[in-house]
Short mmCIF file of C-alpha atoms and ligand atoms in Angstrom, two decimals:
data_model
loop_
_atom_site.label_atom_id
_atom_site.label_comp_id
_atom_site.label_asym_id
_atom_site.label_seq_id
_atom_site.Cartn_x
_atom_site.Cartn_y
_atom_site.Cartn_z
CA UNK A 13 264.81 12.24 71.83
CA UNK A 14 265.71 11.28 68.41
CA UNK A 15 262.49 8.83 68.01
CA UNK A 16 260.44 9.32 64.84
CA UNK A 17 256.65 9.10 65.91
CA UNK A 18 253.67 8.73 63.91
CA UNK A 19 252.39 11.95 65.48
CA UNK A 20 253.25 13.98 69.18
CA UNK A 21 250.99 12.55 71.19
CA UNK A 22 252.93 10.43 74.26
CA UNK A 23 251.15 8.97 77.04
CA UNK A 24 252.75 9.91 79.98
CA UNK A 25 254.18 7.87 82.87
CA UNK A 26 251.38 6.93 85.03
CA UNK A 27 248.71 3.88 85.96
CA UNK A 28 247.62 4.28 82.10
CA UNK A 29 251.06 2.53 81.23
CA UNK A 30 251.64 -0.19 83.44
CA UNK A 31 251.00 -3.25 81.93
CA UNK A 32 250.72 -4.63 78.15
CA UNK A 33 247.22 -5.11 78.18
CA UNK A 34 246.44 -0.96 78.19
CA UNK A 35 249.98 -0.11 76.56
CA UNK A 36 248.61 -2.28 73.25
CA UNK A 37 244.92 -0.32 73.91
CA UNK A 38 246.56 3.18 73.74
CA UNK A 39 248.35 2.28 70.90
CA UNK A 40 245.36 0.77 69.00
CA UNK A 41 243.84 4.56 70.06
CA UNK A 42 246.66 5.76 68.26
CA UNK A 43 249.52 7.02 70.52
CA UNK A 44 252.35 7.60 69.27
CA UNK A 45 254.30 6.63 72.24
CA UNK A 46 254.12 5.69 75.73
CA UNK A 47 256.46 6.92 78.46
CA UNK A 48 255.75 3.02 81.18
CA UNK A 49 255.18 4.05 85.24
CA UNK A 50 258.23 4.85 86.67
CA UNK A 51 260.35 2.64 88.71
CA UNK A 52 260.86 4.28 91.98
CA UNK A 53 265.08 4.69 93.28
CA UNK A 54 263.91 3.45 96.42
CA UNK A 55 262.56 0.28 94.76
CA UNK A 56 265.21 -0.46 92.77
CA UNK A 57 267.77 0.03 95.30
CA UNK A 58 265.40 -2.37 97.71
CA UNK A 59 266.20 -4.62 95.33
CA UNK A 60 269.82 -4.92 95.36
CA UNK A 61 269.51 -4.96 99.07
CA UNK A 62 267.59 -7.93 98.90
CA UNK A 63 269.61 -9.60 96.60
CA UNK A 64 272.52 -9.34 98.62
CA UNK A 65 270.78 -10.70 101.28
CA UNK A 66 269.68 -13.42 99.55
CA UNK A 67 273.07 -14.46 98.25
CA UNK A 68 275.25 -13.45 101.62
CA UNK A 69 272.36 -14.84 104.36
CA UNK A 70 273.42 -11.03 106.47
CA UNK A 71 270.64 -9.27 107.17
CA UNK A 72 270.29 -5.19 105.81
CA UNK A 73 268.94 -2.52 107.35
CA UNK A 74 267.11 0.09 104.91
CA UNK A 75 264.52 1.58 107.16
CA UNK A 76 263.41 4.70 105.62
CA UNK A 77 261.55 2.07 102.65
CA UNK A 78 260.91 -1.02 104.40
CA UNK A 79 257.63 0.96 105.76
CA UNK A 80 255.97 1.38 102.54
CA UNK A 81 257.23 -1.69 100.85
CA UNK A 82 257.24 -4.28 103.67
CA UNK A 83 254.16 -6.03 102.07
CA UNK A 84 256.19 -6.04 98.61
CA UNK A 85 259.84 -7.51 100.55
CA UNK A 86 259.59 -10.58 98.36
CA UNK A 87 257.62 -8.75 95.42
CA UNK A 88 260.61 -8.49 92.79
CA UNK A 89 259.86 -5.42 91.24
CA UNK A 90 262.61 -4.50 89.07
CA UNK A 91 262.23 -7.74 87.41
CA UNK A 92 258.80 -7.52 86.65
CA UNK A 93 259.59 -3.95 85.46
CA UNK A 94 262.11 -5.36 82.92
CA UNK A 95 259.47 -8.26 81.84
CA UNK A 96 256.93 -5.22 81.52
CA UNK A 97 259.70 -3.94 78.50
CA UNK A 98 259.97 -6.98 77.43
CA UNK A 99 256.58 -8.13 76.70
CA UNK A 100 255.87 -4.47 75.88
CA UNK A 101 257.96 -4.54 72.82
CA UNK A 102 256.70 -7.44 71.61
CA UNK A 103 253.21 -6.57 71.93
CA UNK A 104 253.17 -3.25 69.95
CA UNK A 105 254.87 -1.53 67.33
CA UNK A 106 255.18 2.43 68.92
CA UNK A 107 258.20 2.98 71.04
CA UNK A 108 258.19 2.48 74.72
CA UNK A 109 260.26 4.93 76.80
CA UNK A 110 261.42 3.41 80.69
CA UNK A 111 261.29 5.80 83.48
CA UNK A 112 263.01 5.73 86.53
CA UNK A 113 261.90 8.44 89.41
CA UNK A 114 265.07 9.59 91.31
CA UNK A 115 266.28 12.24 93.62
CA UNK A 116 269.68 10.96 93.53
CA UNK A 117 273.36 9.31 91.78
CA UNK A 118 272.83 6.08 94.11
CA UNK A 119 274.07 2.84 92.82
CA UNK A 120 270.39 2.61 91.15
CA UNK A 121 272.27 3.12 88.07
CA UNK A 122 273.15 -0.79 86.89
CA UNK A 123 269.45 -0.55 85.97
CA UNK A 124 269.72 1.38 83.12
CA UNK A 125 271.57 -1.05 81.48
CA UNK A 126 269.19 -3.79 81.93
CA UNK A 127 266.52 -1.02 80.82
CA UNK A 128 268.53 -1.33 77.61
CA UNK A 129 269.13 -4.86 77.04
CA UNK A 130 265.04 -5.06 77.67
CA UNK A 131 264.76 -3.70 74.53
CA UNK A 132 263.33 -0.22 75.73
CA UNK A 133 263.41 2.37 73.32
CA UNK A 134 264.38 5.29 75.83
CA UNK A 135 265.08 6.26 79.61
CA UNK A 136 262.94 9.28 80.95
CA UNK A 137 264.92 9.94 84.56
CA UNK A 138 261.78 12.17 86.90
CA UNK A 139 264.13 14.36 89.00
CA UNK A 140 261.70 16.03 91.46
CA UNK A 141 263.33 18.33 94.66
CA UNK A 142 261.11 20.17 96.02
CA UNK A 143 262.80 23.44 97.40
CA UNK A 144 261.21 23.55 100.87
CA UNK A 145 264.65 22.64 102.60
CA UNK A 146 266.09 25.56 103.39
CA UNK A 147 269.79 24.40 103.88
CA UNK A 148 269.79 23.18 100.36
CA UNK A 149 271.17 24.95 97.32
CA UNK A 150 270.02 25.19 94.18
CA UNK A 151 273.77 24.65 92.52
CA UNK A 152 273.28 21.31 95.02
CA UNK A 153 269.89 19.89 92.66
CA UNK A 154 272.31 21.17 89.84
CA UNK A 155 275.28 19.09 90.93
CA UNK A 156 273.25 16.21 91.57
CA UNK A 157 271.70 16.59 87.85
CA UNK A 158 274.81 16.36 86.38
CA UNK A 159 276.08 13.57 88.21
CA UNK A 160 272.56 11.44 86.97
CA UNK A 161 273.37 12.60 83.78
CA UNK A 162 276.73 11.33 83.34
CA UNK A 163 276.94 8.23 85.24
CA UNK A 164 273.64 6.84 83.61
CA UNK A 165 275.29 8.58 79.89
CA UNK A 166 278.14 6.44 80.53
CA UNK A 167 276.40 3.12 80.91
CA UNK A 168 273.60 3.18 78.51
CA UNK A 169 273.70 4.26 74.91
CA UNK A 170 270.01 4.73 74.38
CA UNK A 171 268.37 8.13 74.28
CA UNK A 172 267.32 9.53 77.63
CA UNK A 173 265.55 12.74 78.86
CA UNK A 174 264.86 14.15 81.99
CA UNK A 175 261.38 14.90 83.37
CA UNK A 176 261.49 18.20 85.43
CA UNK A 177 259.21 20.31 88.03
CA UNK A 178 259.35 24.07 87.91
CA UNK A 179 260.24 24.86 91.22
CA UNK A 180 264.07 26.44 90.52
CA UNK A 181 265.33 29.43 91.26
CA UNK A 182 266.74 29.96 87.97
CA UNK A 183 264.56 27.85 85.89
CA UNK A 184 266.33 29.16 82.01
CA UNK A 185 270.00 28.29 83.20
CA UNK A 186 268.63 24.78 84.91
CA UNK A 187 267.47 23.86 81.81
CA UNK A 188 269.95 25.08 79.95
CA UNK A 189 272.82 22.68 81.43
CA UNK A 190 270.63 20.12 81.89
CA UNK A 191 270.51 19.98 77.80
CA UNK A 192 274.25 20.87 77.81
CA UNK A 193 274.94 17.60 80.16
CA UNK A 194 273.62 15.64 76.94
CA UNK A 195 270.06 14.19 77.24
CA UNK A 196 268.36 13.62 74.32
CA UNK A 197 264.78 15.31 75.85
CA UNK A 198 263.48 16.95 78.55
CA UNK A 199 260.33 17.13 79.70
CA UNK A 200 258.55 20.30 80.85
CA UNK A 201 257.00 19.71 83.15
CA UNK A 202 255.98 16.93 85.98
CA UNK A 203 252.28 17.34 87.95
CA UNK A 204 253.95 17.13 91.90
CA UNK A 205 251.30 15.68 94.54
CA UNK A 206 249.19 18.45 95.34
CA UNK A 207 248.36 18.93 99.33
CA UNK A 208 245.23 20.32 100.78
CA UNK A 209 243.56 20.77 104.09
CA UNK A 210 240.35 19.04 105.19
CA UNK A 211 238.96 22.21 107.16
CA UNK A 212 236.48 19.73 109.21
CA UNK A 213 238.48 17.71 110.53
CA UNK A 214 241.67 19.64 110.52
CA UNK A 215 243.71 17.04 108.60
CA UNK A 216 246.22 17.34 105.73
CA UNK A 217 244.99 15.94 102.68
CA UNK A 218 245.90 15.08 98.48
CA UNK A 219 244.37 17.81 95.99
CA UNK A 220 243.56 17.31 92.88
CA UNK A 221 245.07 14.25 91.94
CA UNK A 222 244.20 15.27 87.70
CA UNK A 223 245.40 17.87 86.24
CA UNK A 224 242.40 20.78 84.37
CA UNK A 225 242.83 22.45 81.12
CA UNK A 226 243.84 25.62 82.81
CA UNK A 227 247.10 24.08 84.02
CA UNK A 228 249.22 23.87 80.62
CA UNK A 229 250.23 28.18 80.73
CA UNK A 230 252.99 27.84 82.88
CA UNK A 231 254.58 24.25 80.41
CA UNK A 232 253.13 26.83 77.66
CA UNK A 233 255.47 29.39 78.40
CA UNK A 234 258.73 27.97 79.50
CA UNK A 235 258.31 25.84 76.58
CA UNK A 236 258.32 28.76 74.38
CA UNK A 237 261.11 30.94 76.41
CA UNK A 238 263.50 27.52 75.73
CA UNK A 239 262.72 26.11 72.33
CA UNK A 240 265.57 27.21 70.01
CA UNK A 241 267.75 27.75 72.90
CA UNK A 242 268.47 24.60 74.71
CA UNK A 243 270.60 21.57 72.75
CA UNK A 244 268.10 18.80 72.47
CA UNK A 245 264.16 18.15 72.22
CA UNK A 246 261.43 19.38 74.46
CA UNK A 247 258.19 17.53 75.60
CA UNK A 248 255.65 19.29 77.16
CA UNK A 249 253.11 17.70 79.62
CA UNK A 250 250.94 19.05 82.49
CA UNK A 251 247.29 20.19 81.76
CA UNK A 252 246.98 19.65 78.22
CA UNK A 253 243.75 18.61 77.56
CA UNK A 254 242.37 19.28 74.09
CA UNK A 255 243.66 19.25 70.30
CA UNK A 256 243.62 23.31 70.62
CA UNK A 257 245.70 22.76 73.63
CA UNK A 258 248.46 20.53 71.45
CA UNK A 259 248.56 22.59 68.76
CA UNK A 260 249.54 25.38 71.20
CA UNK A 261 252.55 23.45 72.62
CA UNK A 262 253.88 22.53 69.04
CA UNK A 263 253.72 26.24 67.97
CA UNK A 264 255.59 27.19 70.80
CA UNK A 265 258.38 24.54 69.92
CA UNK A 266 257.35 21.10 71.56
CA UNK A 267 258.21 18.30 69.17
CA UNK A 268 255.96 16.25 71.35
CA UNK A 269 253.31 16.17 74.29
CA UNK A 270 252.76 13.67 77.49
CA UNK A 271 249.32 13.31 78.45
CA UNK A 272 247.98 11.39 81.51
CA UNK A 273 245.12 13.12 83.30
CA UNK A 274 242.42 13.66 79.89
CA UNK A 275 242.99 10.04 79.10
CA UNK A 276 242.56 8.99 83.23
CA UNK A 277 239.39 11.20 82.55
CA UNK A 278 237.89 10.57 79.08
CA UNK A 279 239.76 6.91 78.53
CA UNK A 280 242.26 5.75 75.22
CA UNK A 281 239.15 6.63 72.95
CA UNK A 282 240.00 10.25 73.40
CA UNK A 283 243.43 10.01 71.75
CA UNK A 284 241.96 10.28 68.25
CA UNK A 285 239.74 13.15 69.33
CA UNK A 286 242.64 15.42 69.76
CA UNK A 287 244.43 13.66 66.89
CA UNK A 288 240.99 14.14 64.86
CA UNK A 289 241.14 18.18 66.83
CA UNK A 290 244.47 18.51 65.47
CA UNK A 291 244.04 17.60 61.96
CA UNK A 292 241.19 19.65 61.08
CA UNK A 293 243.04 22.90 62.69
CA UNK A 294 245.82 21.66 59.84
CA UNK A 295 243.21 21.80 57.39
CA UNK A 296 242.03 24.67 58.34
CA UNK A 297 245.62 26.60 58.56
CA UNK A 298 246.56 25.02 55.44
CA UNK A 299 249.60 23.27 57.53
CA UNK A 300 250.53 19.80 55.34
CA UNK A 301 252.76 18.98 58.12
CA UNK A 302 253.60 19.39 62.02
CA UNK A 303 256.82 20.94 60.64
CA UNK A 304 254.98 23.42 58.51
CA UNK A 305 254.13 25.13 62.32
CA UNK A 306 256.46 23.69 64.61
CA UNK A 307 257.53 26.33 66.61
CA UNK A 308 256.30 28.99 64.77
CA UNK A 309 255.70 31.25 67.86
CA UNK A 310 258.31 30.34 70.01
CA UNK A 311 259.88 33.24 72.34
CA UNK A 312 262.80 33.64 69.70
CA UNK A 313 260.59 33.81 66.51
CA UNK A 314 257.39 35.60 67.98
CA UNK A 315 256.68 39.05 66.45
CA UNK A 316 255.71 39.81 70.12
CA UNK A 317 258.53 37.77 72.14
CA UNK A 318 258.27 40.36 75.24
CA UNK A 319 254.43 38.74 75.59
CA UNK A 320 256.21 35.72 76.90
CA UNK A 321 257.97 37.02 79.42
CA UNK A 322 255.14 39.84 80.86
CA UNK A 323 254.59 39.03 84.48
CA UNK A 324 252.56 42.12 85.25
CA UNK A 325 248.69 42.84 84.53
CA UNK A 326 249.36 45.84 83.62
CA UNK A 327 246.73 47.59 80.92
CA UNK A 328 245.10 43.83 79.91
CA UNK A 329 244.13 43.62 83.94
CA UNK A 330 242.89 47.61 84.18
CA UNK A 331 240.90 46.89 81.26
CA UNK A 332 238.62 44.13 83.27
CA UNK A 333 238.33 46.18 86.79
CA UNK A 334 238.02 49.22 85.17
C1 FMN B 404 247.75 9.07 88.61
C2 FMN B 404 249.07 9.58 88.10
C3 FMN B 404 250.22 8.82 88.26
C4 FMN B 404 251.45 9.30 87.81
N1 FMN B 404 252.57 8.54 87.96
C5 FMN B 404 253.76 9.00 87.49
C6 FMN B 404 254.93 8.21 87.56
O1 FMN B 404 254.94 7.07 88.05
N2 FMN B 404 256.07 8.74 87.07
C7 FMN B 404 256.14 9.98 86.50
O2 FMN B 404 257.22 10.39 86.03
N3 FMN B 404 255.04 10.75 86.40
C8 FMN B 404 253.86 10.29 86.87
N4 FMN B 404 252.74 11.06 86.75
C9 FMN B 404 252.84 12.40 86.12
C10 FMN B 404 252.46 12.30 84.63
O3 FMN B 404 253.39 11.50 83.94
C11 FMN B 404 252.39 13.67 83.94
O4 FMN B 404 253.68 14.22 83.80
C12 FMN B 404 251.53 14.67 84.72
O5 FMN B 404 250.37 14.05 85.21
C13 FMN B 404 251.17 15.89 83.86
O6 FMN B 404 250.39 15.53 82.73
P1 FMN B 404 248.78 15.67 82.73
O7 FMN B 404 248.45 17.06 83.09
O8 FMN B 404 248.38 15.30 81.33
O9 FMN B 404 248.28 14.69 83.74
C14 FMN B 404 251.50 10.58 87.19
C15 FMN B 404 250.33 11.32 87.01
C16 FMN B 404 249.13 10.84 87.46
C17 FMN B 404 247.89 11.68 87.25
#
């Protein structure tokens, strides 16, 4: 995003970043950055709503969010939000990146600017559709990218990325414009909620709310396919776990990586174990710096680039059935 950090380790947008009290523990750990929890569109525009109402006496009708936020009608969340900057920046030293989860170019977009004047250091925008509506077209989550792009571009001169899941149907071109549309970042990728079924009593239930270590190939290899081809930065987050596990991300082109579920697991502490991981592979690779092996074995510079892109077993399977 055009941020110098003291090393690539982010926290990601989650509980772990939602107030000043942990954001100044995970930088006393030694992150580098922290992405705060996102601001939800419906919140925001919740907010105006009740503004309006405040200021005109009519009543509004917004039905699809007064369900989940009733309890929260006079709660003001935006502004605490942009207090939560605030106070943030004061507090510690390591930049502090906004984020704003939206599925949509809604009038949400005055925010930005106030996530600006807070002082915040960057805008990540989480853009989640899942594909499960079978009317919709994928040039539609396109055209709706671009529009978020340049309306929040227009208003706001501070760098901002986009946070992205990997359900597309043509993930490479996707990502592709998005970096065309002229984000600074974008993140590869978001951990959706995961659903699962309760067999006993027949109910539909939340999976694994964490993330394991097994989770970062498929960030792993998109992250290598796009590196050198797209026109800004990638992050990578989703099941990295270990300093083996960050190393693997930089070599395939991340500049940085955005961590939630080890820390939700092992606590801040763990930061300078995988910082503490990550040096001594340095030392051991006689790497002085991250750009001595940034990238090193992404697709475009691997001696073996057709590795990335092998979907079939083929001999490395019939070697373990054989
Ligand atoms: C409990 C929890 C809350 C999260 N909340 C948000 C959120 O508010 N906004 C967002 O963009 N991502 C959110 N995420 C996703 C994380 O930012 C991150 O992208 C994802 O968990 C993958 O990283 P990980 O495998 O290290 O957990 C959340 C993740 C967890 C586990």
């Amino acid at each position: 995003m055009g941020l110098s950090l003291k090393n690539p380790i982010i926290i990601a947008s989650s509980g772990l970043t939602d107030s000043v009290e942990k954001i100044k523990e995970l930088e006393a750990n030694g992150a580098a950055a922290v992405v705060l929890k996102s601001l939800f569109e419906e919140e925001i525009i919740l907010e105006m709503k009740e503004t309006e109402h405040r200021m005109t006496g009519r009543p509004f009708l917004f039905p699809e969010t007064l369900d989940f936020t009733e309890e929260e009608l006079y709660e003001d969340s935006v502004r605490k939000y942009i207090r939560l900057i605030k106070e943030a920046k004061e507090a510690v030293q390591i930049p502090v990146i906004a984020s704003i989860n939206c599925v949509s170019s809604q009038k949400w977009m005055y925010l930005a600017k106030e996530i600006q004047e807070a002082g915040a250091d960057g805008l990540e925008l989480n853009l989640f559709f899942l594909p499960s509506d079978d009317d919709r077209e994928q040039l539609d989550n396109l055209v709706i990218t671009d529009a978020i792009i340049h309306q929040v571009k227009e208003i706001v001169s501070l760098p901002v990325s986009l946070k992205i899941g990997y359900y597309c149907s043509n993930l490479a071109s996707y990502i592709s414009r998005i970096s065309e549309a002229g984000v600074q970042g974008i993140v590869l990728f978001n951990r959706s909620w995961m659903p699962d079924i309760d067999t006993e009593n027949l109910l539909v239930t939340s999976g694994p709310i964490l993330s394991s270590p097994g989770d970062f190939s498929q960030t792993l290899r998109w992250v290598s396919l796009m590196s050198g081809k797209v026109k800004c930065d990638l992050a990578a987050s989703t099941g990295i776990h270990t300093g083996d596990a960050v190393v693997k991300q930089l070599l395939a082109g991340a500049k940085a990586v955005e961590i939630a579920s080890v820390i939700y697991k092992h606590g801040p502490r763990y930061i300078k174990t995988l910082l503490e991981d990550m040096k001594k592979w340095m030392t051991d690779k006689d790497f002085e710096s991250i750009d001595d092996f940034s990238g090193l074995l992404k697709h475009s510079s691997a001696g073996n680039p057709a590795a990335w892109e092998r979907v079939q077993f083929m001999k490395n399977f019939s070697q373990f059935i054989s």
